[in-house]
CSV table of C-alpha atoms in Angstrom, one decimal:
chain,number,residue,atom,x,y,z
W,1,MET,CA,0.0,0.0,-0.1
W,2,ILE,CA,2.8,2.3,0.9
W,3,SER,CA,4.6,1.8,-2.2
W,4,ARG,CA,1.5,2.5,-4.4
W,5,PHE,CA,0.9,5.7,-2.4
W,6,LEU,CA,4.5,6.8,-3.1
W,7,VAL,CA,4.3,6.1,-6.7
W,8,GLY,CA,1.1,8.1,-7.0
W,9,VAL,CA,2.6,11.0,-5.2
W,10,LEU,CA,5.7,10.9,-7.4
W,11,THR,CA,3.5,10.7,-10.6
W,12,LEU,CA,1.5,13.8,-9.5
W,13,LEU,CA,4.5,15.8,-8.8
W,14,LEU,CA,6.0,14.9,-12.3
W,15,LEU,CA,2.7,16.0,-14.0
W,16,GLY,CA,2.7,19.2,-12.2
W,17,ALA,CA,6.3,20.1,-13.2
W,18,CYS,CA,5.4,19.3,-16.8
W,19,ARG,CA,2.4,21.7,-16.7
W,20,GLU,CA,4.4,24.5,-15.2
W,21,ALA,CA,7.3,24.3,-17.5
W,22,PRO,CA,7.4,27.4,-19.8
W,23,ARG,CA,7.1,27.1,-23.6
W,24,GLU,CA,10.0,28.5,-25.3
W,25,THR,CA,9.7,30.1,-28.8
W,26,PRO,CA,12.7,29.5,-31.1
W,27,ALA,CA,14.8,32.5,-31.4
W,28,HIS,CA,14.9,32.5,-35.2
W,29,VAL,CA,11.3,32.3,-35.5
W,30,ALA,CA,10.6,35.1,-33.1
W,31,GLU,CA,13.1,37.3,-34.7
W,32,THR,CA,12.2,36.8,-38.3
W,33,PRO,CA,10.1,39.8,-39.5
W,34,GLN,CA,7.8,37.8,-41.8
W,35,ARG,CA,4.7,40.1,-41.4
W,36,GLN,CA,6.7,43.2,-42.3
W,37,LEU,CA,8.3,41.5,-45.4
W,38,ALA,CA,5.1,40.0,-46.7
W,39,PRO,CA,3.5,43.2,-48.0
W,40,ALA,CA,6.9,44.4,-49.8
W,41,GLN,CA,7.2,40.9,-51.4
W,42,ALA,CA,3.5,40.8,-52.5
W,43,GLU,CA,4.0,44.3,-54.1
W,44,ALA,CA,7.2,43.3,-55.9
W,45,ASN,CA,5.5,40.3,-57.4
W,46,SER,CA,2.2,41.9,-58.2
W,47,ALA,CA,1.1,42.2,-61.8
W,48,PRO,CA,1.7,46.0,-62.1
W,49,ALA,CA,5.3,45.4,-61.0
W,50,VAL,CA,5.9,42.5,-63.2
W,51,ALA,CA,4.4,44.4,-66.1
W,52,THR,CA,6.7,47.3,-65.4
W,53,ARG,CA,9.9,45.1,-65.3
W,54,ALA,CA,8.8,43.5,-68.6
W,55,GLN,CA,8.4,46.8,-70.3
W,56,GLN,CA,11.8,47.9,-69.0
W,57,ARG,CA,13.4,44.7,-70.4
W,58,LEU,CA,11.8,45.4,-73.7
W,59,ARG,CA,13.5,48.8,-73.9
W,60,THR,CA,16.9,47.1,-73.3
W,61,VAL,CA,16.7,44.5,-76.1
W,62,ALA,CA,19.8,44.8,-78.1
W,63,ARG,CA,19.6,46.4,-81.5
W,64,SER,CA,21.4,44.3,-84.2
W,65,GLY,CA,20.5,46.5,-87.3
W,66,ASN,CA,18.6,43.6,-88.7
W,67,ILE,CA,14.8,44.0,-88.5
W,68,ASP,CA,14.0,40.3,-88.6
W,69,HIS,CA,16.4,39.5,-86.0
W,70,ASP,CA,15.2,42.3,-83.8
W,71,VAL,CA,11.6,41.5,-84.3
W,72,ALA,CA,12.2,38.0,-83.1
W,73,SER,CA,14.0,39.3,-80.1
W,74,LEU,CA,11.4,41.8,-79.2
W,75,LEU,CA,8.5,39.2,-79.7
W,76,LEU,CA,10.5,36.7,-77.5
W,77,GLU,CA,10.9,39.2,-74.7
W,78,HIS,CA,7.2,40.2,-75.1
W,79,TYR,CA,6.1,36.5,-74.8
W,80,ARG,CA,8.3,36.2,-71.6
W,81,GLY,CA,6.6,39.2,-70.0
W,82,THR,CA,3.3,37.7,-70.9
W,83,GLN,CA,4.3,34.4,-69.3
W,84,GLU,CA,5.3,36.2,-66.1
W,85,LEU,CA,2.0,38.0,-65.8
W,86,ALA,CA,0.2,34.6,-66.4
W,87,ALA,CA,2.2,33.1,-63.7
W,88,VAL,CA,1.2,35.9,-61.3
W,89,GLU,CA,-2.6,35.3,-62.0
W,90,LEU,CA,-2.2,31.5,-61.6
W,91,THR,CA,-0.6,32.0,-58.2
W,92,THR,CA,-2.6,34.9,-56.9
W,93,GLY,CA,-5.8,35.3,-58.9
W,94,ARG,CA,-9.2,33.9,-58.0
W,95,ASP,CA,-11.4,34.7,-61.0
W,96,LEU,CA,-11.9,31.5,-62.9
W,97,GLU,CA,-12.2,33.3,-66.4
W,98,LEU,CA,-8.9,35.2,-66.0
W,99,ARG,CA,-7.1,32.0,-64.7
W,100,ALA,CA,-8.3,30.2,-67.7
W,101,LEU,CA,-6.8,33.0,-69.9
W,102,ALA,CA,-3.6,32.9,-68.1
W,103,ASP,CA,-3.3,29.2,-68.8
W,104,THR,CA,-3.8,29.8,-72.3
W,105,LEU,CA,-1.1,32.4,-72.3
W,106,ARG,CA,1.2,30.0,-70.6
W,107,ARG,CA,0.7,27.3,-73.2
W,108,GLU,CA,1.2,29.8,-76.0
W,109,TRP,CA,4.5,30.8,-74.5
W,110,GLN,CA,5.7,27.2,-74.4
W,111,GLN,CA,4.9,26.7,-78.1
W,112,GLU,CA,5.8,30.1,-79.6
W,113,SER,CA,9.0,30.7,-77.6
W,114,GLN,CA,10.7,27.6,-79.1
W,115,THR,CA,9.7,28.9,-82.6
W,116,LEU,CA,11.0,32.3,-81.9
W,117,GLY,CA,14.2,30.9,-80.5
W,118,ARG,CA,14.8,29.0,-83.8
W,119,LEU,CA,14.0,32.1,-85.9
W,120,LEU,CA,16.3,34.3,-83.7
W,121,ALA,CA,19.2,31.9,-84.1
W,122,ARG,CA,19.1,31.9,-88.0
W,123,THR,CA,18.4,35.5,-88.8
W,124,HIS,CA,21.6,37.5,-89.4
W,125,ASP,CA,22.6,41.1,-90.2
W,126,THR,CA,22.4,42.9,-93.4
W,127,ALA,CA,24.4,45.9,-94.4
W,128,SER,CA,23.2,48.4,-97.1
W,129,GLU,CA,22.0,51.9,-97.2
W,130,GLU,CA,18.5,50.9,-98.1
W,131,SER,CA,18.2,48.4,-95.1
W,132,THR,CA,19.7,51.0,-92.8
W,133,LEU,CA,17.2,53.7,-93.6
W,134,LEU,CA,14.4,51.0,-93.3
W,135,TYR,CA,15.7,49.9,-89.9
W,136,GLN,CA,15.7,53.5,-88.7
W,137,GLU,CA,12.1,53.7,-89.6
W,138,PHE,CA,11.4,50.4,-88.0
W,139,PHE,CA,13.1,51.5,-84.8
W,140,HIS,CA,11.3,54.9,-84.7
W,141,GLY,CA,8.0,52.8,-84.7
W,142,VAL,CA,9.4,50.5,-81.9
W,143,GLN,CA,10.1,53.5,-79.7
W,144,ALA,CA,6.6,54.8,-80.3
W,145,ALA,CA,5.3,51.4,-79.2
W,146,TYR,CA,7.3,51.6,-75.9
W,147,ASP,CA,6.1,55.1,-75.2
W,148,SER,CA,2.4,54.0,-75.7
W,149,VAL,CA,2.4,52.0,-72.5
W,150,THR,CA,2.0,55.2,-70.5
W,151,ARG,CA,-1.3,55.9,-72.2
W,152,TYR,CA,-2.6,52.4,-71.3
W,153,ALA,CA,-1.2,51.9,-67.8
W,154,SER,CA,-3.6,52.0,-64.9
W,155,PRO,CA,-2.6,52.6,-61.2
W,156,PRO,CA,-2.7,49.4,-59.1
W,157,THR,CA,-5.8,48.7,-56.9
W,158,GLY,CA,-4.4,45.8,-54.8
W,159,ASP,CA,-7.0,43.3,-56.3
W,160,PRO,CA,-4.9,40.5,-58.0
W,161,ASP,CA,-7.5,39.9,-60.8
W,162,ALA,CA,-8.2,43.6,-61.6
W,163,ASP,CA,-4.5,44.4,-61.5
W,164,PHE,CA,-3.6,41.4,-63.8
W,165,ALA,CA,-6.4,42.4,-66.2
W,166,ALA,CA,-5.1,46.0,-66.4
W,167,ALA,CA,-1.5,45.1,-66.7
W,168,LEU,CA,-2.2,42.5,-69.4
W,169,SER,CA,-4.3,44.9,-71.3
W,170,ALA,CA,-1.4,47.4,-71.5
W,171,HIS,CA,1.0,44.8,-72.3
W,172,LEU,CA,-0.9,43.3,-75.1
W,173,ARG,CA,-1.5,46.7,-76.7
W,174,THR,CA,2.2,47.3,-76.7
W,175,GLY,CA,2.8,44.0,-78.1
W,176,LEU,CA,0.3,44.6,-81.0
W,177,LEU,CA,2.1,47.8,-81.9
W,178,LEU,CA,5.4,46.0,-81.9
W,179,VAL,CA,4.4,43.3,-84.2
W,180,GLN,CA,2.7,45.7,-86.5
W,181,GLU,CA,6.1,47.2,-87.0
W,182,GLY,CA,7.5,43.9,-87.7
W,183,ILE,CA,4.8,42.9,-90.3
W,184,ALA,CA,5.4,46.4,-92.0
W,185,HIS,CA,9.2,46.3,-92.2
W,186,GLY,CA,10.2,42.6,-91.9
W,187,SER,CA,11.1,40.3,-94.8
W,188,ASP,CA,11.6,36.8,-93.4
W,189,PRO,CA,8.6,34.7,-94.6
W,190,PRO,CA,8.5,32.3,-91.5
W,191,LEU,CA,8.8,35.3,-89.2
W,192,ILE,CA,6.2,37.2,-90.9
W,193,ALA,CA,3.8,34.3,-90.7
W,194,LEU,CA,4.5,34.0,-87.0
W,195,ALA,CA,4.0,37.8,-86.6
W,196,HIS,CA,0.5,37.4,-88.2
W,197,ARG,CA,-0.4,34.6,-85.8
W,198,PHE,CA,0.8,36.5,-82.8
W,199,HIS,CA,-1.2,39.5,-84.0
W,200,HIS,CA,-4.4,37.4,-84.3
W,201,ASP,CA,-3.8,35.7,-80.9
W,202,GLN,CA,-2.9,38.9,-79.0
W,203,LEU,CA,-5.8,40.8,-80.3
W,204,HIS,CA,-8.2,38.0,-79.3
W,205,HIS,CA,-6.7,37.9,-75.8
W,206,LEU,CA,-7.0,41.8,-75.6
W,207,ARG,CA,-10.7,41.5,-76.5
W,208,GLN,CA,-11.1,38.8,-73.9
W,209,VAL,CA,-9.6,40.9,-71.1
W,210,GLN,CA,-11.3,44.1,-72.1
W,211,ALA,CA,-14.7,42.2,-72.1
W,212,TRP,CA,-13.8,41.1,-68.6
W,213,MET,CA,-12.9,44.6,-67.5
W,214,SER,CA,-16.1,46.0,-68.8
W,215,THR,CA,-18.1,43.7,-66.6
W,216,HIS,CA,-16.0,44.1,-63.5
W,217,PRO,CA,-15.8,47.7,-62.2
W,218,ASN,CA,-12.4,48.6,-61.2
W,219,PRO,CA,-12.1,48.5,-57.4
W,220,THR,CA,-10.6,51.3,-55.3
W,221,LYS,CA,-7.1,50.9,-54.2
W,222,ARG,CA,-6.8,49.1,-51.0
């Protein structure tokens, strides 16, 4: 009886010690400012920020002096920006219609980027007075396309779907202007064929996103 009593007393003492032991928070978790970094990270990866970086990269595409080569470079970079915008919507967006559009854009990037890569690799420089003058005309049109983005840009709202739609609309408009310059001044038949397909597809997507925007009033900035 005594031994059982002692065992019971010791058990109660041990349980009490376990209840009273303080819970320690790991230092690296307590000191990590995750809540402070999250808004900045979200802003940097938002559709408006991604679209801005895509436009900046378009402006830095190297000029070769060959229209066909540069058209392929510009369209490849444009597709890359479209892919990044689609990835933002697929990660953060909630609207099923826009997510379906983003998935379509992602698949188009996978197909057309390979074709553009091959066209880019086989185009080469030409040097003549006529081609130089034509290139200057082409490049002037490209600069106008770059500058057009300021007319189409919308301030961010904080809503992932609305921001994606607005950023994609401006991005597609710029791409249409770029490809029109390529069609008007390019000479490589496979590239021109791709440019016409690009124009058709991007115009279709622009109409899709504009139709969505017309039925979804732009929310106020959060």
